[in-house]
One Martini backbone bead per residue (centre of mass of N, CA, C, O) as a GRO file, in nm:
protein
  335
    1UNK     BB    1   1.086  -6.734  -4.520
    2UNK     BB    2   0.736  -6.751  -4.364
    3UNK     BB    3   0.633  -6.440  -4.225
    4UNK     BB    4   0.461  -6.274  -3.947
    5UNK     BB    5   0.352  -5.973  -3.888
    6UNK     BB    6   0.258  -5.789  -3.633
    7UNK     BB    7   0.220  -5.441  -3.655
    8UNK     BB    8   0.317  -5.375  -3.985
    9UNK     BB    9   0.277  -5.028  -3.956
   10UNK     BB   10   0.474  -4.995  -3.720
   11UNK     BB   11   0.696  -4.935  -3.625
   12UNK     BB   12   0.908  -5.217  -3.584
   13UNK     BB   13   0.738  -5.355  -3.785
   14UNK     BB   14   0.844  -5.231  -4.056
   15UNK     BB   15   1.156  -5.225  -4.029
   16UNK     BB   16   1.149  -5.543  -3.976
   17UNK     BB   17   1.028  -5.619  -4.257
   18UNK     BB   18   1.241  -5.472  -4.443
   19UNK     BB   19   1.458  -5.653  -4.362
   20UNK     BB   20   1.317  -5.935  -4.418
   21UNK     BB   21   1.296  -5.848  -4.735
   22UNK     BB   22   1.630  -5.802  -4.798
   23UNK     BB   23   1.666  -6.106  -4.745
   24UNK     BB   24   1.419  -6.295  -4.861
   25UNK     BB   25   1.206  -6.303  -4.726
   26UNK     BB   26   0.840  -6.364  -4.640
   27UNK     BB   27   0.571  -6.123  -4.573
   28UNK     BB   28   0.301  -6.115  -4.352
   29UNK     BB   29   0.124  -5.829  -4.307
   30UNK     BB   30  -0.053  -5.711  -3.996
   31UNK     BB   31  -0.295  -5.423  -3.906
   32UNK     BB   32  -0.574  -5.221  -3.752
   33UNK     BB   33  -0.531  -4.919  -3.806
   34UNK     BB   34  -0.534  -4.739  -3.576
   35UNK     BB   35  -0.589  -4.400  -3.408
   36UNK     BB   36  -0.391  -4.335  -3.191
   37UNK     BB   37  -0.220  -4.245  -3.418
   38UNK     BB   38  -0.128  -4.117  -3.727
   39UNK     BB   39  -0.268  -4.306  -4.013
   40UNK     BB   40  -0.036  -4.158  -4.207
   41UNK     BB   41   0.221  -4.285  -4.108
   42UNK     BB   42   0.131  -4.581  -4.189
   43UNK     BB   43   0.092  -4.563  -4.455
   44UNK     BB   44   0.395  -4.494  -4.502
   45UNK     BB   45   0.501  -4.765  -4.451
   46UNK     BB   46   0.360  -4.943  -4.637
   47UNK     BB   47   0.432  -4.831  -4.878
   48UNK     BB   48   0.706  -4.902  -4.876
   49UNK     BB   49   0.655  -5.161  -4.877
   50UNK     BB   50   0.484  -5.241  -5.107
   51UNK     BB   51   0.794  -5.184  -5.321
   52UNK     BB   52   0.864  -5.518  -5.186
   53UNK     BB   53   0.937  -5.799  -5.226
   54UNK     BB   54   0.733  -6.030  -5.063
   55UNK     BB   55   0.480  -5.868  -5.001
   56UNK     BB   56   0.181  -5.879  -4.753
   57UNK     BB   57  -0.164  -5.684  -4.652
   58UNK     BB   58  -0.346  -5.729  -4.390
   59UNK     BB   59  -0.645  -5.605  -4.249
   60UNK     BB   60  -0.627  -5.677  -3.855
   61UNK     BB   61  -0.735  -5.790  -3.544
   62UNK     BB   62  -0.623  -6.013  -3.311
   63UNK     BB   63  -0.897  -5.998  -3.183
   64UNK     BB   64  -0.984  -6.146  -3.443
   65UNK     BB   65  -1.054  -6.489  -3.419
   66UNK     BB   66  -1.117  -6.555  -3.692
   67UNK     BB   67  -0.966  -6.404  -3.894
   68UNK     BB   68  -0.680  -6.490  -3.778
   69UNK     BB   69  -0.784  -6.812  -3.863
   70UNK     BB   70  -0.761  -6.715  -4.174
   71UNK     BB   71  -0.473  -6.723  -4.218
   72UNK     BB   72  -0.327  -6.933  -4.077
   73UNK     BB   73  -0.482  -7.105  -4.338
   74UNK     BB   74  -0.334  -6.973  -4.582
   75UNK     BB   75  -0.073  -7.023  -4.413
   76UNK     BB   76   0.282  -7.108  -4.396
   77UNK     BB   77   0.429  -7.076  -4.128
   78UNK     BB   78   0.740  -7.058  -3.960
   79UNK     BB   79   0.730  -6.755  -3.831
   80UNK     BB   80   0.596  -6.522  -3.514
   81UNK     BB   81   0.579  -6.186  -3.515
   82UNK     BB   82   0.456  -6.001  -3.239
   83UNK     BB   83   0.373  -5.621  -3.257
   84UNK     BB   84   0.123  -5.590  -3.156
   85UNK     BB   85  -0.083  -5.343  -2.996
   86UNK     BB   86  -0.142  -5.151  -2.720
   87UNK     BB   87   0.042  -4.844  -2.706
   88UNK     BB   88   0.119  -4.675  -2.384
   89UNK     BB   89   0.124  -4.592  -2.064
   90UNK     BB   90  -0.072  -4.324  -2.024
   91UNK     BB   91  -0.330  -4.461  -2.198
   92UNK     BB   92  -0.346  -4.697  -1.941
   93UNK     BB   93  -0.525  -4.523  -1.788
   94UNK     BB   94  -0.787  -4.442  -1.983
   95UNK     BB   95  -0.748  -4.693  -2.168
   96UNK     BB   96  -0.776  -5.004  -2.036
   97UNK     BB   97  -0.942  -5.200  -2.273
   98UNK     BB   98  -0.752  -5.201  -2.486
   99UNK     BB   99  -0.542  -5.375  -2.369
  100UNK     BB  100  -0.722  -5.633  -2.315
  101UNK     BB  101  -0.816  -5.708  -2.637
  102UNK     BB  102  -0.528  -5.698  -2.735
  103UNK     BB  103  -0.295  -5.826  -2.504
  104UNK     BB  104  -0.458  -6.043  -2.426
  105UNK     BB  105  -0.659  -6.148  -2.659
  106UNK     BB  106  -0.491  -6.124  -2.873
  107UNK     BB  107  -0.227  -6.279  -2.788
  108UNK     BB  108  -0.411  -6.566  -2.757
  109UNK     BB  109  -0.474  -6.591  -3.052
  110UNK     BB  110  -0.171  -6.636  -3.148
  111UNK     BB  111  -0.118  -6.890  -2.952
  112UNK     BB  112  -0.342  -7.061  -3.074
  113UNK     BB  113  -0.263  -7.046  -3.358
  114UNK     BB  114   0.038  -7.182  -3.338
  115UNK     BB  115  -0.059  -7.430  -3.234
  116UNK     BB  116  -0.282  -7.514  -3.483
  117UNK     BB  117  -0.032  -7.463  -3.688
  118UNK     BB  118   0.252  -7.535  -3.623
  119UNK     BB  119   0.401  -7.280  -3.474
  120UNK     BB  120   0.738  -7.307  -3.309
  121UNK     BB  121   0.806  -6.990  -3.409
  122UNK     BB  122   0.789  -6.711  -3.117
  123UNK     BB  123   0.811  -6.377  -3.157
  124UNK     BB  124   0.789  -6.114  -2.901
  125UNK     BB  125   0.648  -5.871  -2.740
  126UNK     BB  126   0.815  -5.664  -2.481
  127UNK     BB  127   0.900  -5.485  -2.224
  128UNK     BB  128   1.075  -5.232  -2.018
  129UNK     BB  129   0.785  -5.182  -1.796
  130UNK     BB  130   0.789  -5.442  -1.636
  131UNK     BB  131   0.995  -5.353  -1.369
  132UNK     BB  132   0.922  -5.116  -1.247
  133UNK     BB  133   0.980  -5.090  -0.921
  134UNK     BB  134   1.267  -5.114  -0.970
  135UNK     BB  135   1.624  -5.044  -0.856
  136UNK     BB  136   1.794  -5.207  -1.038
  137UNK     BB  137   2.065  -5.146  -1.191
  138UNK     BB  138   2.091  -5.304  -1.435
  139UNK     BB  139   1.832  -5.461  -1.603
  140UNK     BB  140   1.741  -5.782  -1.569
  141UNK     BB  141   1.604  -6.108  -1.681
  142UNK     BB  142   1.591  -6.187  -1.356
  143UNK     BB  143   1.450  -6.028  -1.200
  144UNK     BB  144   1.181  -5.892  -1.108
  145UNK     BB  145   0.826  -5.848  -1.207
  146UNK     BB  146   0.554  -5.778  -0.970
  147UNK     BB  147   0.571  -5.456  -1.031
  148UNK     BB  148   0.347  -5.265  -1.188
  149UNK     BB  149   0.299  -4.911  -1.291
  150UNK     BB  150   0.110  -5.054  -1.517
  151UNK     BB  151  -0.081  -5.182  -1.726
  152UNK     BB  152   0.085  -5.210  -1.991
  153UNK     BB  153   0.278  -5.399  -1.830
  154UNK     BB  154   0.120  -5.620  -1.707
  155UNK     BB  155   0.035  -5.714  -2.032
  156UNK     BB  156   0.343  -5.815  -2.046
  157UNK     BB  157   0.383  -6.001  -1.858
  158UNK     BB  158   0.122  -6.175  -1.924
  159UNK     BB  159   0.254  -6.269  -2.177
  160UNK     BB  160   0.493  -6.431  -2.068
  161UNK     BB  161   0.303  -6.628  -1.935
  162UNK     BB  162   0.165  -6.745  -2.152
  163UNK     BB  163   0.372  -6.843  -2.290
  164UNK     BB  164   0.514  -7.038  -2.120
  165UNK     BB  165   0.234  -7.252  -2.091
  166UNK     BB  166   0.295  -7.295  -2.431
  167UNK     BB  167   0.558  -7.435  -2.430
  168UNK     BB  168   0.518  -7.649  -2.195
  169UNK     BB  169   0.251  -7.777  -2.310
  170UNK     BB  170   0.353  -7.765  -2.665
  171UNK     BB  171   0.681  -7.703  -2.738
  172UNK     BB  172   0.695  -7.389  -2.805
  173UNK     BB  173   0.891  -7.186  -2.973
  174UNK     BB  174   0.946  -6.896  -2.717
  175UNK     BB  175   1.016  -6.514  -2.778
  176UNK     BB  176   1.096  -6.235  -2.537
  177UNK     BB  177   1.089  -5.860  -2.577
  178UNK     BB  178   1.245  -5.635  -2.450
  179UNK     BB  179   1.188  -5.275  -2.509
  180UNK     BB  180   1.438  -4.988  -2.509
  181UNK     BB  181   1.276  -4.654  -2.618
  182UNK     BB  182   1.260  -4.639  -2.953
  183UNK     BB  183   1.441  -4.478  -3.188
  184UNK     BB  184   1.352  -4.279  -3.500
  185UNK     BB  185   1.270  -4.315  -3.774
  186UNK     BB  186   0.936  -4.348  -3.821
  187UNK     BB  187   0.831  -4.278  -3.531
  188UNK     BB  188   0.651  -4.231  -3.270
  189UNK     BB  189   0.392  -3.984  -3.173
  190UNK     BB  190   0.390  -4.056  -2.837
  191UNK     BB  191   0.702  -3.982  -2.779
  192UNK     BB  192   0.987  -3.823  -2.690
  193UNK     BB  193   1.156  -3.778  -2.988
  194UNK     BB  194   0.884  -3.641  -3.104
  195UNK     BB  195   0.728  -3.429  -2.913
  196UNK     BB  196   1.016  -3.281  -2.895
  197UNK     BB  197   1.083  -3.203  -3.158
  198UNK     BB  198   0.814  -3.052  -3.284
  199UNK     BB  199   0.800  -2.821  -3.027
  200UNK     BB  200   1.065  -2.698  -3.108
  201UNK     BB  201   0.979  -2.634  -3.426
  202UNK     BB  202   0.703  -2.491  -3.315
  203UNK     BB  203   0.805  -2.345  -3.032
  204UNK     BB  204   0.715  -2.493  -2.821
  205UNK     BB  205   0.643  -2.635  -2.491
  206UNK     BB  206   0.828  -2.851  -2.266
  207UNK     BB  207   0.774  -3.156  -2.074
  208UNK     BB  208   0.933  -3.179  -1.793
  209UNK     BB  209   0.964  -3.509  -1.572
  210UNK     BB  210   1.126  -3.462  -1.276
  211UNK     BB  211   1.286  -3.226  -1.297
  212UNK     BB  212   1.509  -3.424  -1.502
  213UNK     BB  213   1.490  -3.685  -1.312
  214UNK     BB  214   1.601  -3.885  -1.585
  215UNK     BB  215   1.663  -4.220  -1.753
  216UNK     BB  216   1.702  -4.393  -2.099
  217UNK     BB  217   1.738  -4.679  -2.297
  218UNK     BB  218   1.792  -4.581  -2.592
  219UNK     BB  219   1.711  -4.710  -2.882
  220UNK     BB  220   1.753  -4.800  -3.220
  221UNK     BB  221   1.608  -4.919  -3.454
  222UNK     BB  222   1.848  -5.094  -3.587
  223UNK     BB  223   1.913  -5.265  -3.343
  224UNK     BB  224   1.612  -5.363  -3.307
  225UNK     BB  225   1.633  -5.519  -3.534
  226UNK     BB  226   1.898  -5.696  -3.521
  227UNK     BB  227   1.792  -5.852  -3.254
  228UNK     BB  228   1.522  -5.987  -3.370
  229UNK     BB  229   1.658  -6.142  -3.580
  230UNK     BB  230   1.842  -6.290  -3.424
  231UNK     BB  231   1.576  -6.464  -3.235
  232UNK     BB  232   1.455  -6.576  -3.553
  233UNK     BB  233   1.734  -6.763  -3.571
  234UNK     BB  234   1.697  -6.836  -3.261
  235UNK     BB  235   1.510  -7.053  -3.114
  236UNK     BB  236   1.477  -7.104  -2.841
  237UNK     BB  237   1.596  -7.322  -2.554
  238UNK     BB  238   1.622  -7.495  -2.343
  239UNK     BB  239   1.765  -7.528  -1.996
  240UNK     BB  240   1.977  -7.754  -1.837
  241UNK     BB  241   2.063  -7.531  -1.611
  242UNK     BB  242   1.765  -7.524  -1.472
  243UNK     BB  243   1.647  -7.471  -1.138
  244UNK     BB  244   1.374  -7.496  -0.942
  245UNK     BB  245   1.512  -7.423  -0.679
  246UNK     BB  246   1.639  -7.197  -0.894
  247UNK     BB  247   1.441  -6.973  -1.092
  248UNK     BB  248   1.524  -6.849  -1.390
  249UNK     BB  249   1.321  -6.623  -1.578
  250UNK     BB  250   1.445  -6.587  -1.863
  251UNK     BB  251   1.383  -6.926  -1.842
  252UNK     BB  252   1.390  -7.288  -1.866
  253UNK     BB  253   1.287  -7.622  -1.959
  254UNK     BB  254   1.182  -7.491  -2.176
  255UNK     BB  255   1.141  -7.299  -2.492
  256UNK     BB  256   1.237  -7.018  -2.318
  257UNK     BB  257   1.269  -6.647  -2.364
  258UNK     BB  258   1.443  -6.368  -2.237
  259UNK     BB  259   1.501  -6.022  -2.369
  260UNK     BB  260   1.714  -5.758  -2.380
  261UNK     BB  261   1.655  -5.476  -2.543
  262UNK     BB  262   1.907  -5.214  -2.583
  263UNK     BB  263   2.211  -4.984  -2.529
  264UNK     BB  264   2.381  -4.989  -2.266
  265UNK     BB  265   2.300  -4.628  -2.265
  266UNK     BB  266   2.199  -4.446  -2.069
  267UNK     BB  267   1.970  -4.138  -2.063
  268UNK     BB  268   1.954  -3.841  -2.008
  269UNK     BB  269   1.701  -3.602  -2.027
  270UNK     BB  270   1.854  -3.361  -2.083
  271UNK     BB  271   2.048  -3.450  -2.296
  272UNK     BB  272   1.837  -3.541  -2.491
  273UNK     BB  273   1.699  -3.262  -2.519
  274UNK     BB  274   1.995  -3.154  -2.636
  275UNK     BB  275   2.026  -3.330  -2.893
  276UNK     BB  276   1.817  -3.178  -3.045
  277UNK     BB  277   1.898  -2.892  -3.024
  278UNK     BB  278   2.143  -2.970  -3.186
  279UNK     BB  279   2.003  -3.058  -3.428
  280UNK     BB  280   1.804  -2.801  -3.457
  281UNK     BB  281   1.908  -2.534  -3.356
  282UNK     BB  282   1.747  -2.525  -3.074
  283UNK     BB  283   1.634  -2.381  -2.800
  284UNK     BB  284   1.394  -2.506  -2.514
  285UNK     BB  285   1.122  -2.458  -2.391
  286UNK     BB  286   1.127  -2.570  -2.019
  287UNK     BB  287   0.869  -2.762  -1.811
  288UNK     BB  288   0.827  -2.821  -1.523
  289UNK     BB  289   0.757  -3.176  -1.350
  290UNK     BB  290   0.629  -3.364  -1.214
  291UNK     BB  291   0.580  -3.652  -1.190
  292UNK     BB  292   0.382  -3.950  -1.341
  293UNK     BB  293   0.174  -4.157  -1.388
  294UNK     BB  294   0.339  -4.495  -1.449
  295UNK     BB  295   0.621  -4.395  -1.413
  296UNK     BB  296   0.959  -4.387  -1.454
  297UNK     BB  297   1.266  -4.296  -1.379
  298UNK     BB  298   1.430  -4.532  -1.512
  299UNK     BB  299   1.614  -4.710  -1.766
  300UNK     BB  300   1.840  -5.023  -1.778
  301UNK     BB  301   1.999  -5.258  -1.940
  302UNK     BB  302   2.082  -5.589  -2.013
  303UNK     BB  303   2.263  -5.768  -2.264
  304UNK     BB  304   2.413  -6.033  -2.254
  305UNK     BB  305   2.211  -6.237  -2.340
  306UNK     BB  306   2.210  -6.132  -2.638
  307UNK     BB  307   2.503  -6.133  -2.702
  308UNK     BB  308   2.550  -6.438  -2.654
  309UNK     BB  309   2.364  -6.556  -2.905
  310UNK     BB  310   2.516  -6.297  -3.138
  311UNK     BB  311   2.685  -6.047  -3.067
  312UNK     BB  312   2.526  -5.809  -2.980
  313UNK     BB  313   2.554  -5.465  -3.095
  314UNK     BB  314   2.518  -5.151  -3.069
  315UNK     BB  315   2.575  -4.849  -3.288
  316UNK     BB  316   2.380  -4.585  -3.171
  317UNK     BB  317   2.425  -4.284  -3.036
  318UNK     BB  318   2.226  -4.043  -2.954
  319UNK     BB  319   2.338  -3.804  -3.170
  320UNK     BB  320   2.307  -3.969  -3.431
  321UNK     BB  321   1.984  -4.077  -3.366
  322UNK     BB  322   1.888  -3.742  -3.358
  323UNK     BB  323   1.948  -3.644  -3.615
  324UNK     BB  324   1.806  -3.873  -3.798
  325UNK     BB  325   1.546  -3.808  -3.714
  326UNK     BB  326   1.520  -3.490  -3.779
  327UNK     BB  327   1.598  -3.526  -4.057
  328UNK     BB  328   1.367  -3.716  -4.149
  329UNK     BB  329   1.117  -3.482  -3.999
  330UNK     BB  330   1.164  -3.281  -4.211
  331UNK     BB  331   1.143  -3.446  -4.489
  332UNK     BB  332   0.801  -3.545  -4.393
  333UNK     BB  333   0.695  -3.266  -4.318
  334UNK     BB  334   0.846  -2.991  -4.411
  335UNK     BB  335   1.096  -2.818  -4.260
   0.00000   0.00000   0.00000
């Protein structure tokens, strides 16, 4: 098949073109490469990416509708799997506008691209952000999620809703992946297993939040990718049984779904800062805090509908996959 990632210098989004081009897929790979973290880092997930077969990136801003149509008319794409974004909770506090260019301004460039070049299979990122302030665990994709309490969760939100009547209006085949706390090598700088384990090996003090009555749905890159692969093999399909007048939200009348991606096993935020002591053999240093605006207690997935899809089944447990990612933040920093 011959795929568009956007967002392809990013962790998920170079992890997945990796796998989808060892598997023989072509990948036509685009990014803005913007400087939210260290343009060292995409650069470096790139250079990976370019030394495999079926791959080409063009550097662009799903934000530029001109640029964005002039790619999908030069190619005929089978899927796009859109994982472009202004991602990160607490900077959509500081700097709201980038969010709505690239969100939601971006993402409707996205739609509108595949509606007129009539690209059927539309596989987006949404977050586990959008549950905001629900409390009911684990998270359900029938669930509410009404109330969200970041911008960056609302315009994840608004995603879902935008592909929704896309799909109604158009036909097109279309999944949002909730996708919860993502980590591994290669991951981004402004999450908590670089930020923490970063400061670990540099003496630094770090800031537990909520003095440390926090847990979240970690999950291992290796399994959010085998998750989204599950959903590009298997395009969104209408529910014969779902009911108007009791409509369940993770599906349609038209070929609409949401899935969570999880580990489908919360961890305590004490324990995995635990991890990775473990995993560098150094006790941390830490300043405890209260809650952060924008943040939420707790994260858990449930995960059964996209089990039910293809089998998934999460393979790395929090000690193992805070190892890999240690190993190779020494071998990438040298340390």
């Amino acid at each position: 098949m011959k795929i568009l990632v956007t967002g392809a210098a990013g962790f998920i989004g170079a992890a997945l073109s990796g796998k989808l081009l060892e598997r023989g897929d072509e990948v036509i790979g685009i990014d803005n490469l913007n400087d939210y973290y260290d343009i060292n880092l995409k650069l470096a997930r790139l250079d990976k990416l370019n030394d495999l077969k079926g791959f080409e990136f063009i550097k662009v801003d799903i934000s530029d509708a001109f640029e964005l149509r002039s790619i999908f008319e030069d190619h005929e794409f089978d899927v796009v799997v859109n994982l472009a974004a202004q991602a990160g909770v607490r900077y959509s506090i500081e700097n709201p506008q980038a969010y709505i260019q690239s969100n939601l301004v971006g993402f409707a460039n996205i739609l509108e691209n595949c509606r007129q070049n009539k690209v059927n299979n539309l596989v987006f990122a949404s977050s586990s952000s959008v549950y905001g302030a629900n409390k009911e665990y684990p998270f359900n994709e029938d669930h509410p999620v009404n109330h969200p309490v970041s911008l960056y969760a609302a315009t994840k939100k608004s995603n879902e809703l935008m592909a929704h009547s896309y799909a109604s209006l158009y036909g097109m085949s279309v999944t949002g992946l909730r996708f919860f706390t993502v980590y591994g090598p290669w991951g981004r700088p402004d999450m908590a297993p670089f930020l923490f384990t970063s400061a670990v090996l540099e003496g630094r003090t770090i800031d537990i939040f909520n003095d440390g009555n926090m847990f979240r749905d970690f999950t291992y890159i290796d399994d959010i990718v085998l998750g989204t692969i599950d959903t590009i093999d298997n395009p969104a399909v209408a529910n014969s049984e779902w009911v108007a007048e009791n409509p369940a939200p993770s599906s349609s009348y038209c070929s609409y779904r949401i899935y969570n991606i999880g580990n489908d096993k919360p961890t305590k935020l004490l324990d995995f800062v635990g991890a990775i002591e473990k995993s560098t053999g150094i006790i941390a240093d830490k300043n405890f805090k209260p809650m952060q605006p924008g943040d939420v207690v707790g994260t858990s997935a449930s995960i059964d509908k996209l089990s039910e899809l293809n089998g998934f089944k999460p393979n790395t447990n929090i000690s193992d996959g805070i190892e890999k990612f240690v190993s190779w933040y020494r071998d990438f920093y040298k340390i």
